[in-house]
Amino acid sequence: MISGDSIVALSSGRLPAGVAVIRISGPQTRFVVETIAGTMVKDRAAVLRRFRASDGTLLDTGLVVFFPGPASFTGEDVAEFHVHGGRAVVAKMLETMTGFGGVRHAEPGEFTRRAFLNGKVDLVETEALADLVNAETEAQRRFAVQNAGGAQSELYLGWRRRLIHARAMIEAEIDFADEEDVPGSVSDTVWSDVRTMIDEIDRHIAGFRAAEIIRDGFEVVILGAPNAGKSSLFNALARRDAAIVTDEPGTTRDLLEVTLDLQGLRVRLTDTAGLRDAPGKVEAIGIDRARAKAHGADLLLLLRDVADPREIGLLPTEAPILRVGTKLDLLESRAASDATEDYDRVISVKNGTGVEELLAEIGQRAAEAAGSVGDVLPSRLRHVELLGETNRHLLRATDGRSVGQELRAEELRLAADRLGRIVGAIDVEDMLDVIFSQFCIGK
C-alpha cells in the first residue's frame, strides 16, 4: 500500500546535536536523494556526499542511506540524511526537501502508521515500538524489545488460530456428521482445549499489573505523622533537596514526587503531608491528598520517629506496609538496639544508617511485584479489555446447556474476532488515530 505523497521529518533527538538524522519515506524518495546528493547512491550503504538545493546551493556535507521498498521500515522507499545537528542546517534541509512536489512534513507517528498499513508491523508491535522509544529503564527496554520482536503478537495469534480450528471442527461436525472423513464427536476434544485456553487467558490478564509496574513504575508513598522525617528521607532517597525540611509541623502540604531507577525498574516515590488530627484548612487538603495517594500505592513507607512515635490512625489502603523507624541517631546505643524490634527498618538520615538498606529493599519489592521481565504480559489496557471480552464469549461457548452447536460456534467466532482486534488483524480503523498520535513526529 504505497501512499501518493512522501513524508519527511527530523527523526533524531533534540537540537542542537552532533548529528541529526532526517528521514523521508514515499514515492518521491529516490528523486529527492538523486537531486540533493547529486546522483543515486548504492542501496543500504552509508555514502558521504555534499548536499545541495535544486539551485546548486550547498546545504551541508554528510551521509545518506537509501532503503528501497518494500524491504524497509515503512514498506516504501526510505532514505536517511545524516547531517550536522545545528538548527539552521536541519531547518534548511527540511525546507529544501518539502519544496519538492509531493513531499510534506510528517504527522506524529506517520512513519510507523505506514509500516502498519503496509504490513511491516502489527498493532501490538507498533505499541511496543512506542514503548521502546519512551523506555527510561532497563526493564522497560527489555519489555519493549520483547514485544516489538513479536512475542506478544504470537501469543494472541496462536490463541486465535486455535479458536479458528475449534470453530472449523465444530461446524464440520454440524454440517458433515454423516461423512466418514469427519471424526465422530470432536466436541469433547474441542471444548476441552477451549476451557484450557480460558485458564491461559485468565492467567495472562492477571499479569497486567506487573506490566503496569514495568511501564509506568512501582508506586511508593511515604506516610507518617508531622516531623516523622518523611521529607528528610525523601531527599535522601532522591539524593537531592527535593522537599523543604523544617522543624515546623505541616511544612509539606502537597504531594512531591521523584522517579528512581532501582534494579532497572522505574520507582515513583511520593512525599506527603504529615497525618494528624485538627490540621489547618490548607494542611487538611494536603492530608486528604496523602490518603488518596496511599490508596493506590504499591508500597507504603510508614515512618515513625523512634524517639517520639505517634499514631496516625487507620490507613485507607491494602498496600503492603514497610514500618520504618527514623531519627535513630537521637537514641543511645542500648535504646537504639531495642527500637529495631518494633520496625521493619530503622534509619538515620543524619548519619546514613540503614538508608541504603532501605533503598535496596524497595528495589527488591519492586522487582518481586514486576516479576520476570521476560514474561509475556498484556502491555495495554485495551489488550486486557479485549481479552476479557474474548473469555466472556468462550465461557458462553463452553456452556452448552441452553444453546445449540451453531450458537456455540458463533461465540468462538466472536472470541477469535476480539483476539484479531488486539493485533490489528481486523476492523481497527477507529483505534489508529489514538495509537499513532502517541508517537513523536519522526517515528
PDB file of N, CA, C and O in Angstrom, residues 267-331:
ATOM      1  N   VAL A 267      10.740   3.466  39.731  1.00  0.00           N
ATOM      2  CA  VAL A 267      10.075   3.547  41.029  1.00  0.00           C
ATOM      3  C   VAL A 267       9.682   5.008  41.260  1.00  0.00           C
ATOM      4  O   VAL A 267      10.530   5.901  41.215  1.00  0.00           O
ATOM      5  N   ARG A 268       8.390   5.246  41.488  1.00  0.00           N
ATOM      6  CA  ARG A 268       7.897   6.599  41.757  1.00  0.00           C
ATOM      7  C   ARG A 268       7.723   6.757  43.269  1.00  0.00           C
ATOM      8  O   ARG A 268       6.923   6.064  43.892  1.00  0.00           O
ATOM      9  N   LEU A 269       8.489   7.682  43.837  1.00  0.00           N
ATOM     10  CA  LEU A 269       8.489   7.916  45.276  1.00  0.00           C
ATOM     11  C   LEU A 269       7.751   9.220  45.570  1.00  0.00           C
ATOM     12  O   LEU A 269       8.061  10.256  44.979  1.00  0.00           O
ATOM     13  N   THR A 270       6.766   9.175  46.481  1.00  0.00           N
ATOM     14  CA  THR A 270       5.956  10.350  46.782  1.00  0.00           C
ATOM     15  C   THR A 270       6.048  10.718  48.246  1.00  0.00           C
ATOM     16  O   THR A 270       5.844   9.872  49.123  1.00  0.00           O
ATOM     17  N   ASP A 271       6.377  11.989  48.511  1.00  0.00           N
ATOM     18  CA  ASP A 271       6.355  12.543  49.865  1.00  0.00           C
ATOM     19  C   ASP A 271       4.990  13.170  50.093  1.00  0.00           C
ATOM     20  O   ASP A 271       4.395  13.762  49.182  1.00  0.00           O
ATOM     21  N   THR A 272       4.478  13.039  51.301  1.00  0.00           N
ATOM     22  CA  THR A 272       3.119  13.511  51.588  1.00  0.00           C
ATOM     23  C   THR A 272       3.084  14.374  52.837  1.00  0.00           C
ATOM     24  O   THR A 272       4.036  14.410  53.629  1.00  0.00           O
ATOM     25  N   ALA A 273       1.953  15.030  53.035  1.00  0.00           N
ATOM     26  CA  ALA A 273       1.747  15.837  54.237  1.00  0.00           C
ATOM     27  C   ALA A 273       1.654  14.946  55.467  1.00  0.00           C
ATOM     28  O   ALA A 273       1.161  13.815  55.399  1.00  0.00           O
ATOM     29  N   GLY A 274       2.124  15.435  56.606  1.00  0.00           N
ATOM     30  CA  GLY A 274       2.030  14.690  57.851  1.00  0.00           C
ATOM     31  C   GLY A 274       0.577  14.477  58.264  1.00  0.00           C
ATOM     32  O   GLY A 274      -0.243  15.393  58.201  1.00  0.00           O
ATOM     33  N   LEU A 275       0.264  13.262  58.692  1.00  0.00           N
ATOM     34  CA  LEU A 275      -1.105  12.924  59.082  1.00  0.00           C
ATOM     35  C   LEU A 275      -1.313  13.234  60.560  1.00  0.00           C
ATOM     36  O   LEU A 275      -0.584  12.738  61.420  1.00  0.00           O
ATOM     37  N   ARG A 276      -2.317  14.065  60.851  1.00  0.00           N
ATOM     38  CA  ARG A 276      -2.629  14.393  62.243  1.00  0.00           C
ATOM     39  C   ARG A 276      -4.070  14.902  62.328  1.00  0.00           C
ATOM     40  O   ARG A 276      -4.691  15.267  61.324  1.00  0.00           O
ATOM     41  N   ASP A 277      -4.587  14.939  63.544  1.00  0.00           N
ATOM     42  CA  ASP A 277      -5.928  15.466  63.789  1.00  0.00           C
ATOM     43  C   ASP A 277      -5.881  16.994  63.886  1.00  0.00           C
ATOM     44  O   ASP A 277      -4.850  17.577  64.223  1.00  0.00           O
ATOM     45  N   ALA A 278      -7.034  17.612  63.593  1.00  0.00           N
ATOM     46  CA  ALA A 278      -7.214  19.064  63.736  1.00  0.00           C
ATOM     47  C   ALA A 278      -6.159  19.877  62.996  1.00  0.00           C
ATOM     48  O   ALA A 278      -5.531  20.776  63.580  1.00  0.00           O
ATOM     49  N   PRO A 279      -5.934  19.604  61.733  1.00  0.00           N
ATOM     50  CA  PRO A 279      -4.998  20.428  60.973  1.00  0.00           C
ATOM     51  C   PRO A 279      -5.671  21.720  60.520  1.00  0.00           C
ATOM     52  O   PRO A 279      -6.899  21.876  60.606  1.00  0.00           O
ATOM     53  N   GLY A 280      -4.876  22.626  59.987  1.00  0.00           N
ATOM     54  CA  GLY A 280      -5.434  23.830  59.394  1.00  0.00           C
ATOM     55  C   GLY A 280      -6.123  23.507  58.079  1.00  0.00           C
ATOM     56  O   GLY A 280      -6.025  22.386  57.555  1.00  0.00           O
ATOM     57  N   LYS A 281      -6.824  24.513  57.516  1.00  0.00           N
ATOM     58  CA  LYS A 281      -7.623  24.283  56.320  1.00  0.00           C
ATOM     59  C   LYS A 281      -6.769  23.822  55.144  1.00  0.00           C
ATOM     60  O   LYS A 281      -7.099  22.846  54.463  1.00  0.00           O
ATOM     61  N   VAL A 282      -5.656  24.513  54.878  1.00  0.00           N
ATOM     62  CA  VAL A 282      -4.787  24.148  53.755  1.00  0.00           C
ATOM     63  C   VAL A 282      -4.103  22.811  54.022  1.00  0.00           C
ATOM     64  O   VAL A 282      -3.998  21.953  53.143  1.00  0.00           O
ATOM     65  N   GLU A 283      -3.632  22.625  55.254  1.00  0.00           N
ATOM     66  CA  GLU A 283      -2.962  21.370  55.599  1.00  0.00           C
ATOM     67  C   GLU A 283      -3.922  20.192  55.469  1.00  0.00           C
ATOM     68  O   GLU A 283      -3.520  19.091  55.072  1.00  0.00           O
ATOM     69  N   ALA A 284      -5.203  20.400  55.786  1.00  0.00           N
ATOM     70  CA  ALA A 284      -6.201  19.328  55.681  1.00  0.00           C
ATOM     71  C   ALA A 284      -6.337  18.851  54.244  1.00  0.00           C
ATOM     72  O   ALA A 284      -6.537  17.646  53.983  1.00  0.00           O
ATOM     73  N   ILE A 285      -6.229  19.778  53.307  1.00  0.00           N
ATOM     74  CA  ILE A 285      -6.291  19.386  51.890  1.00  0.00           C
ATOM     75  C   ILE A 285      -5.110  18.480  51.554  1.00  0.00           C
ATOM     76  O   ILE A 285      -5.253  17.468  50.863  1.00  0.00           O
ATOM     77  N   GLY A 286      -3.922  18.847  52.055  1.00  0.00           N
ATOM     78  CA  GLY A 286      -2.743  18.011  51.819  1.00  0.00           C
ATOM     79  C   GLY A 286      -2.889  16.637  52.431  1.00  0.00           C
ATOM     80  O   GLY A 286      -2.464  15.634  51.836  1.00  0.00           O
ATOM     81  N   ILE A 287      -3.491  16.548  53.605  1.00  0.00           N
ATOM     82  CA  ILE A 287      -3.698  15.252  54.258  1.00  0.00           C
ATOM     83  C   ILE A 287      -4.669  14.395  53.458  1.00  0.00           C
ATOM     84  O   ILE A 287      -4.465  13.182  53.282  1.00  0.00           O
ATOM     85  N   ASP A 288      -5.730  15.004  52.949  1.00  0.00           N
ATOM     86  CA  ASP A 288      -6.682  14.264  52.113  1.00  0.00           C
ATOM     87  C   ASP A 288      -5.989  13.718  50.863  1.00  0.00           C
ATOM     88  O   ASP A 288      -6.236  12.585  50.448  1.00  0.00           O
ATOM     89  N   ARG A 289      -5.123  14.527  50.269  1.00  0.00           N
ATOM     90  CA  ARG A 289      -4.391  14.070  49.088  1.00  0.00           C
ATOM     91  C   ARG A 289      -3.435  12.937  49.446  1.00  0.00           C
ATOM     92  O   ARG A 289      -3.233  12.006  48.657  1.00  0.00           O
ATOM     93  N   ALA A 290      -2.831  13.022  50.620  1.00  0.00           N
ATOM     94  CA  ALA A 290      -1.917  11.967  51.060  1.00  0.00           C
ATOM     95  C   ALA A 290      -2.650  10.637  51.195  1.00  0.00           C
ATOM     96  O   ALA A 290      -2.173   9.587  50.750  1.00  0.00           O
ATOM     97  N   ARG A 291      -3.818  10.668  51.824  1.00  0.00           N
ATOM     98  CA  ARG A 291      -4.595   9.432  51.998  1.00  0.00           C
ATOM     99  C   ARG A 291      -5.074   8.889  50.646  1.00  0.00           C
ATOM    100  O   ARG A 291      -5.084   7.672  50.434  1.00  0.00           O
ATOM    101  N   ALA A 292      -5.460   9.779  49.740  1.00  0.00           N
ATOM    102  CA  ALA A 292      -5.896   9.331  48.414  1.00  0.00           C
ATOM    103  C   ALA A 292      -4.732   8.701  47.656  1.00  0.00           C
ATOM    104  O   ALA A 292      -4.903   7.680  46.978  1.00  0.00           O
ATOM    105  N   LYS A 293      -3.549   9.293  47.780  1.00  0.00           N
ATOM    106  CA  LYS A 293      -2.367   8.736  47.108  1.00  0.00           C
ATOM    107  C   LYS A 293      -2.014   7.371  47.685  1.00  0.00           C
ATOM    108  O   LYS A 293      -1.642   6.446  46.943  1.00  0.00           O
ATOM    109  N   ALA A 294      -2.153   7.227  48.986  1.00  0.00           N
ATOM    110  CA  ALA A 294      -1.839   5.954  49.633  1.00  0.00           C
ATOM    111  C   ALA A 294      -2.757   4.844  49.146  1.00  0.00           C
ATOM    112  O   ALA A 294      -2.375   3.669  49.099  1.00  0.00           O
ATOM    113  N   HIS A 295      -3.981   5.217  48.783  1.00  0.00           N
ATOM    114  CA  HIS A 295      -4.970   4.228  48.368  1.00  0.00           C
ATOM    115  C   HIS A 295      -4.508   3.457  47.130  1.00  0.00           C
ATOM    116  O   HIS A 295      -4.833   2.274  46.976  1.00  0.00           O
ATOM    117  N   GLY A 296      -3.756   4.109  46.234  1.00  0.00           N
ATOM    118  CA  GLY A 296      -3.318   3.441  45.013  1.00  0.00           C
ATOM    119  C   GLY A 296      -1.870   3.022  45.022  1.00  0.00           C
ATOM    120  O   GLY A 296      -1.310   2.697  43.962  1.00  0.00           O
ATOM    121  N   ALA A 297      -1.240   2.994  46.183  1.00  0.00           N
ATOM    122  CA  ALA A 297       0.193   2.692  46.267  1.00  0.00           C
ATOM    123  C   ALA A 297       0.469   1.198  46.126  1.00  0.00           C
ATOM    124  O   ALA A 297      -0.374   0.353  46.430  1.00  0.00           O
ATOM    125  N   ASP A 298       1.671   0.891  45.658  1.00  0.00           N
ATOM    126  CA  ASP A 298       2.152  -0.490  45.646  1.00  0.00           C
ATOM    127  C   ASP A 298       2.900  -0.827  46.932  1.00  0.00           C
ATOM    128  O   ASP A 298       2.994  -1.993  47.308  1.00  0.00           O
ATOM    129  N   LEU A 299       3.431   0.190  47.586  1.00  0.00           N
ATOM    130  CA  LEU A 299       4.148   0.002  48.850  1.00  0.00           C
ATOM    131  C   LEU A 299       4.051   1.293  49.656  1.00  0.00           C
ATOM    132  O   LEU A 299       4.233   2.386  49.122  1.00  0.00           O
ATOM    133  N   LEU A 300       3.767   1.152  50.957  1.00  0.00           N
ATOM    134  CA  LEU A 300       3.747   2.298  51.864  1.00  0.00           C
ATOM    135  C   LEU A 300       4.959   2.243  52.781  1.00  0.00           C
ATOM    136  O   LEU A 300       5.254   1.191  53.368  1.00  0.00           O
ATOM    137  N   LEU A 301       5.644   3.368  52.901  1.00  0.00           N
ATOM    138  CA  LEU A 301       6.686   3.511  53.914  1.00  0.00           C
ATOM    139  C   LEU A 301       6.057   4.268  55.073  1.00  0.00           C
ATOM    140  O   LEU A 301       5.800   5.477  54.974  1.00  0.00           O
ATOM    141  N   LEU A 302       5.757   3.575  56.144  1.00  0.00           N
ATOM    142  CA  LEU A 302       5.110   4.186  57.304  1.00  0.00           C
ATOM    143  C   LEU A 302       6.200   4.593  58.300  1.00  0.00           C
ATOM    144  O   LEU A 302       6.803   3.747  58.961  1.00  0.00           O
ATOM    145  N   LEU A 303       6.458   5.894  58.380  1.00  0.00           N
ATOM    146  CA  LEU A 303       7.570   6.410  59.179  1.00  0.00           C
ATOM    147  C   LEU A 303       7.111   6.821  60.576  1.00  0.00           C
ATOM    148  O   LEU A 303       6.039   7.413  60.747  1.00  0.00           O
ATOM    149  N   ARG A 304       7.957   6.479  61.547  1.00  0.00           N
ATOM    150  CA  ARG A 304       7.737   6.935  62.929  1.00  0.00           C
ATOM    151  C   ARG A 304       9.069   7.359  63.520  1.00  0.00           C
ATOM    152  O   ARG A 304      10.089   6.685  63.344  1.00  0.00           O
ATOM    153  N   ASP A 305       9.029   8.457  64.211  1.00  0.00           N
ATOM    154  CA  ASP A 305      10.202   8.948  64.948  1.00  0.00           C
ATOM    155  C   ASP A 305      10.419   7.989  66.119  1.00  0.00           C
ATOM    156  O   ASP A 305       9.566   7.857  66.999  1.00  0.00           O
ATOM    157  N   VAL A 306      11.563   7.279  66.150  1.00  0.00           N
ATOM    158  CA  VAL A 306      11.788   6.287  67.209  1.00  0.00           C
ATOM    159  C   VAL A 306      11.874   6.942  68.580  1.00  0.00           C
ATOM    160  O   VAL A 306      11.605   6.294  69.601  1.00  0.00           O
ATOM    161  N   ALA A 307      12.232   8.211  68.615  1.00  0.00           N
ATOM    162  CA  ALA A 307      12.326   8.902  69.907  1.00  0.00           C
ATOM    163  C   ALA A 307      10.989   9.488  70.346  1.00  0.00           C
ATOM    164  O   ALA A 307      10.792   9.776  71.530  1.00  0.00           O
ATOM    165  N   ASP A 308      10.068   9.660  69.394  1.00  0.00           N
ATOM    166  CA  ASP A 308       8.768  10.243  69.723  1.00  0.00           C
ATOM    167  C   ASP A 308       7.709   9.663  68.780  1.00  0.00           C
ATOM    168  O   ASP A 308       7.143  10.378  67.941  1.00  0.00           O
ATOM    169  N   PRO A 309       7.409   8.364  68.908  1.00  0.00           N
ATOM    170  CA  PRO A 309       6.452   7.727  67.984  1.00  0.00           C
ATOM    171  C   PRO A 309       5.033   8.236  68.192  1.00  0.00           C
ATOM    172  O   PRO A 309       4.585   8.397  69.330  1.00  0.00           O
ATOM    173  N   ARG A 310       4.331   8.487  67.079  1.00  0.00           N
ATOM    174  CA  ARG A 310       2.956   8.965  67.144  1.00  0.00           C
ATOM    175  C   ARG A 310       2.074   8.119  66.226  1.00  0.00           C
ATOM    176  O   ARG A 310       2.493   7.728  65.130  1.00  0.00           O
ATOM    177  N   GLU A 311       0.859   7.861  66.671  1.00  0.00           N
ATOM    178  CA  GLU A 311      -0.095   7.104  65.869  1.00  0.00           C
ATOM    179  C   GLU A 311      -0.744   8.027  64.833  1.00  0.00           C
ATOM    180  O   GLU A 311      -0.952   9.222  65.083  1.00  0.00           O
ATOM    181  N   ILE A 312      -1.087   7.461  63.684  1.00  0.00           N
ATOM    182  CA  ILE A 312      -1.747   8.258  62.647  1.00  0.00           C
ATOM    183  C   ILE A 312      -3.107   7.686  62.267  1.00  0.00           C
ATOM    184  O   ILE A 312      -3.732   8.144  61.319  1.00  0.00           O
ATOM    185  N   GLY A 313      -3.567   6.690  62.993  1.00  0.00           N
ATOM    186  CA  GLY A 313      -4.885   6.132  62.720  1.00  0.00           C
ATOM    187  C   GLY A 313      -4.859   5.092  61.615  1.00  0.00           C
ATOM    188  O   GLY A 313      -3.800   4.668  61.147  1.00  0.00           O
ATOM    189  N   LEU A 314      -6.042   4.679  61.188  1.00  0.00           N
ATOM    190  CA  LEU A 314      -6.165   3.653  60.158  1.00  0.00           C
ATOM    191  C   LEU A 314      -5.740   4.197  58.802  1.00  0.00           C
ATOM    192  O   LEU A 314      -5.992   5.363  58.471  1.00  0.00           O
ATOM    193  N   LEU A 315      -5.116   3.330  57.997  1.00  0.00           N
ATOM    194  CA  LEU A 315      -4.681   3.723  56.662  1.00  0.00           C
ATOM    195  C   LEU A 315      -5.694   3.226  55.628  1.00  0.00           C
ATOM    196  O   LEU A 315      -6.124   2.074  55.682  1.00  0.00           O
ATOM    197  N   PRO A 316      -6.055   4.073  54.664  1.00  0.00           N
ATOM    198  CA  PRO A 316      -7.081   3.717  53.685  1.00  0.00           C
ATOM    199  C   PRO A 316      -6.528   2.913  52.517  1.00  0.00           C
ATOM    200  O   PRO A 316      -6.708   3.269  51.355  1.00  0.00           O
ATOM    201  N   THR A 317      -5.853   1.838  52.782  1.00  0.00           N
ATOM    202  CA  THR A 317      -5.246   1.058  51.707  1.00  0.00           C
ATOM    203  C   THR A 317      -4.968  -0.358  52.164  1.00  0.00           C
ATOM    204  O   THR A 317      -4.834  -0.628  53.361  1.00  0.00           O
ATOM    205  N   GLU A 318      -4.884  -1.247  51.209  1.00  0.00           N
ATOM    206  CA  GLU A 318      -4.478  -2.625  51.483  1.00  0.00           C
ATOM    207  C   GLU A 318      -3.066  -2.880  50.975  1.00  0.00           C
ATOM    208  O   GLU A 318      -2.619  -4.022  50.923  1.00  0.00           O
ATOM    209  N   ALA A 319      -2.353  -1.833  50.591  1.00  0.00           N
ATOM    210  CA  ALA A 319      -0.993  -1.977  50.081  1.00  0.00           C
ATOM    211  C   ALA A 319      -0.059  -2.500  51.166  1.00  0.00           C
ATOM    212  O   ALA A 319      -0.263  -2.237  52.357  1.00  0.00           O
ATOM    213  N   PRO A 320       0.972  -3.239  50.786  1.00  0.00           N
ATOM    214  CA  PRO A 320       1.968  -3.680  51.771  1.00  0.00           C
ATOM    215  C   PRO A 320       2.594  -2.486  52.488  1.00  0.00           C
ATOM    216  O   PRO A 320       2.804  -1.429  51.888  1.00  0.00           O
ATOM    217  N   ILE A 321       2.860  -2.654  53.771  1.00  0.00           N
ATOM    218  CA  ILE A 321       3.404  -1.563  54.582  1.00  0.00           C
ATOM    219  C   ILE A 321       4.784  -1.950  55.098  1.00  0.00           C
ATOM    220  O   ILE A 321       4.975  -3.042  55.643  1.00  0.00           O
ATOM    221  N   LEU A 322       5.725  -1.057  54.916  1.00  0.00           N
ATOM    222  CA  LEU A 322       7.074  -1.222  55.460  1.00  0.00           C
ATOM    223  C   LEU A 322       7.216  -0.218  56.599  1.00  0.00           C
ATOM    224  O   LEU A 322       7.209   0.993  56.380  1.00  0.00           O
ATOM    225  N   ARG A 323       7.290  -0.726  57.829  1.00  0.00           N
ATOM    226  CA  ARG A 323       7.377   0.146  59.004  1.00  0.00           C
ATOM    227  C   ARG A 323       8.821   0.598  59.193  1.00  0.00           C
ATOM    228  O   ARG A 323       9.707  -0.241  59.366  1.00  0.00           O
ATOM    229  N   VAL A 324       9.026   1.903  59.126  1.00  0.00           N
ATOM    230  CA  VAL A 324      10.379   2.467  59.160  1.00  0.00           C
ATOM    231  C   VAL A 324      10.523   3.373  60.373  1.00  0.00           C
ATOM    232  O   VAL A 324       9.786   4.355  60.525  1.00  0.00           O
ATOM    233  N   GLY A 325      11.465   3.052  61.259  1.00  0.00           N
ATOM    234  CA  GLY A 325      11.794   3.911  62.390  1.00  0.00           C
ATOM    235  C   GLY A 325      12.856   4.911  61.984  1.00  0.00           C
ATOM    236  O   GLY A 325      13.896   4.539  61.431  1.00  0.00           O
ATOM    237  N   THR A 326      12.613   6.186  62.235  1.00  0.00           N
ATOM    238  CA  THR A 326      13.529   7.242  61.798  1.00  0.00           C
ATOM    239  C   THR A 326      14.234   7.894  62.995  1.00  0.00           C
ATOM    240  O   THR A 326      13.880   7.666  64.150  1.00  0.00           O
ATOM    241  N   LYS A 327      15.224   8.709  62.663  1.00  0.00           N
ATOM    242  CA  LYS A 327      15.984   9.501  63.651  1.00  0.00           C
ATOM    243  C   LYS A 327      16.644   8.603  64.698  1.00  0.00           C
ATOM    244  O   LYS A 327      16.660   8.908  65.896  1.00  0.00           O
ATOM    245  N   LEU A 328      17.191   7.499  64.233  1.00  0.00           N
ATOM    246  CA  LEU A 328      17.852   6.556  65.133  1.00  0.00           C
ATOM    247  C   LEU A 328      19.015   7.208  65.865  1.00  0.00           C
ATOM    248  O   LEU A 328      19.375   6.792  66.971  1.00  0.00           O
ATOM    249  N   ASP A 329      19.593   8.227  65.273  1.00  0.00           N
ATOM    250  CA  ASP A 329      20.752   8.900  65.882  1.00  0.00           C
ATOM    251  C   ASP A 329      20.393   9.609  67.185  1.00  0.00           C
ATOM    252  O   ASP A 329      21.276   9.959  67.973  1.00  0.00           O
ATOM    253  N   LEU A 330      19.098   9.818  67.456  1.00  0.00           N
ATOM    254  CA  LEU A 330      18.688  10.506  68.683  1.00  0.00           C
ATOM    255  C   LEU A 330      18.687   9.591  69.900  1.00  0.00           C
ATOM    256  O   LEU A 330      18.561  10.059  71.027  1.00  0.00           O
ATOM    257  N   LEU A 331      18.826   8.273  69.681  1.00  0.00           N
ATOM    258  CA  LEU A 331      18.772   7.314  70.790  1.00  0.00           C
ATOM    259  C   LEU A 331      20.162   6.864  71.189  1.00  0.00           C
ATOM    260  O   LEU A 331      21.086   6.815  70.369  1.00  0.00           O
TER     261      LEU A 331
END
